[in-house]
mmCIF file of C-alpha atoms and ligand atoms in Angstrom:
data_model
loop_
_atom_site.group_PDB
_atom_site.id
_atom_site.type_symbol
_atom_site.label_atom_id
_atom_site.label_comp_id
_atom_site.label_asym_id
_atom_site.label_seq_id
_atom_site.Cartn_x
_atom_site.Cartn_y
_atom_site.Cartn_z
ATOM 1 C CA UNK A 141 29.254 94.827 12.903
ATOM 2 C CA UNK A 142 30.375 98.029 14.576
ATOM 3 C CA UNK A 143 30.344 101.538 14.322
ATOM 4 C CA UNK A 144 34.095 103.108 14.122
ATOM 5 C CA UNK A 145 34.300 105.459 16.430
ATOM 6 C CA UNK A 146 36.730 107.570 14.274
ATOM 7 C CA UNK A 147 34.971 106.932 10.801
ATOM 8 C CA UNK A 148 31.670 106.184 11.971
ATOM 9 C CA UNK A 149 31.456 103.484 9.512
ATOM 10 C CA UNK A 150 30.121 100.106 9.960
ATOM 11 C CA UNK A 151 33.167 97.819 10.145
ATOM 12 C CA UNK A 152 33.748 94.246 10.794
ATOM 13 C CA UNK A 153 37.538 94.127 11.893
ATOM 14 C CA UNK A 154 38.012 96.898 14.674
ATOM 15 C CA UNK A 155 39.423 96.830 18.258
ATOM 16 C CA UNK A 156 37.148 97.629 20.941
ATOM 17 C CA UNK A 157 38.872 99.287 24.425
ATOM 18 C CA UNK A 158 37.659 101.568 27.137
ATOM 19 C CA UNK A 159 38.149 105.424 26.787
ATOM 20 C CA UNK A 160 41.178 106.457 28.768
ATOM 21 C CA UNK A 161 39.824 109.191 30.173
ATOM 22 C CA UNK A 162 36.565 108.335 31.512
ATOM 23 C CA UNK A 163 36.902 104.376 31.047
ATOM 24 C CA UNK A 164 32.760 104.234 30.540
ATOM 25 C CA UNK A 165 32.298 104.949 26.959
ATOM 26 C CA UNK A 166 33.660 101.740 25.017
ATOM 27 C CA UNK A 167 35.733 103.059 21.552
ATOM 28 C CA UNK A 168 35.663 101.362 18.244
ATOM 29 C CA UNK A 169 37.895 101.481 15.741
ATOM 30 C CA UNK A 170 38.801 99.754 12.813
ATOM 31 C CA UNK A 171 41.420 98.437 11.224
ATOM 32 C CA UNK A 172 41.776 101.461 8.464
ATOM 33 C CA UNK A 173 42.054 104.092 11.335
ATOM 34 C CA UNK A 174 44.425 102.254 13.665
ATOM 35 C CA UNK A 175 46.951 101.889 11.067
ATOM 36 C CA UNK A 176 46.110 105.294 9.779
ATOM 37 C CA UNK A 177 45.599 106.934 13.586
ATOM 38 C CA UNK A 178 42.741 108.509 13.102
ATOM 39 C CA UNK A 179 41.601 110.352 16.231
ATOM 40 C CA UNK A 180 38.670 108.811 17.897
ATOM 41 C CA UNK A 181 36.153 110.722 19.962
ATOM 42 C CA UNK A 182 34.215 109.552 23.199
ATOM 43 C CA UNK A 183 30.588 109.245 22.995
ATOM 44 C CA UNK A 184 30.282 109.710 26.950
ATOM 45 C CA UNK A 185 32.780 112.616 27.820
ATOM 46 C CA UNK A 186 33.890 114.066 24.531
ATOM 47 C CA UNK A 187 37.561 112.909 24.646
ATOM 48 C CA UNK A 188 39.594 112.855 21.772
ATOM 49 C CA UNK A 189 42.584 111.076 21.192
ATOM 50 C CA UNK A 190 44.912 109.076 19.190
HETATM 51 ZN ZN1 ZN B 58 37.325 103.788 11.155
HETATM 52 ZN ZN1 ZN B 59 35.219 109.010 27.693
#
């Protein structure tokens, strides 16, 4: 289990990438939120994106 980075819900079936801006802070997000594009937000730099 992971925290959505979007959501911030615990979630089972999520993607997991980099952040594209600073490529440090790892991004979770699940399933609900991709297909819904919920903006995620960085936990290292602050950046938000879809
Ligand atoms: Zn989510
Ligand atoms: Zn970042």
């Amino acid at each position: 289990m992971k925290t959505c980075s979007s959501c911030g819900r615990q979630v089972k079936e999520y993607t997991e990438f980099m952040c594209p801006s600073c490529e440090k802070g790892a991004i979770v997000r699940c399933k609900t939120c991709r297909e819904t594009s919920n903006p995620y937000r960085c936990a290292k730099c602050g950046f938000s994106g879809p």
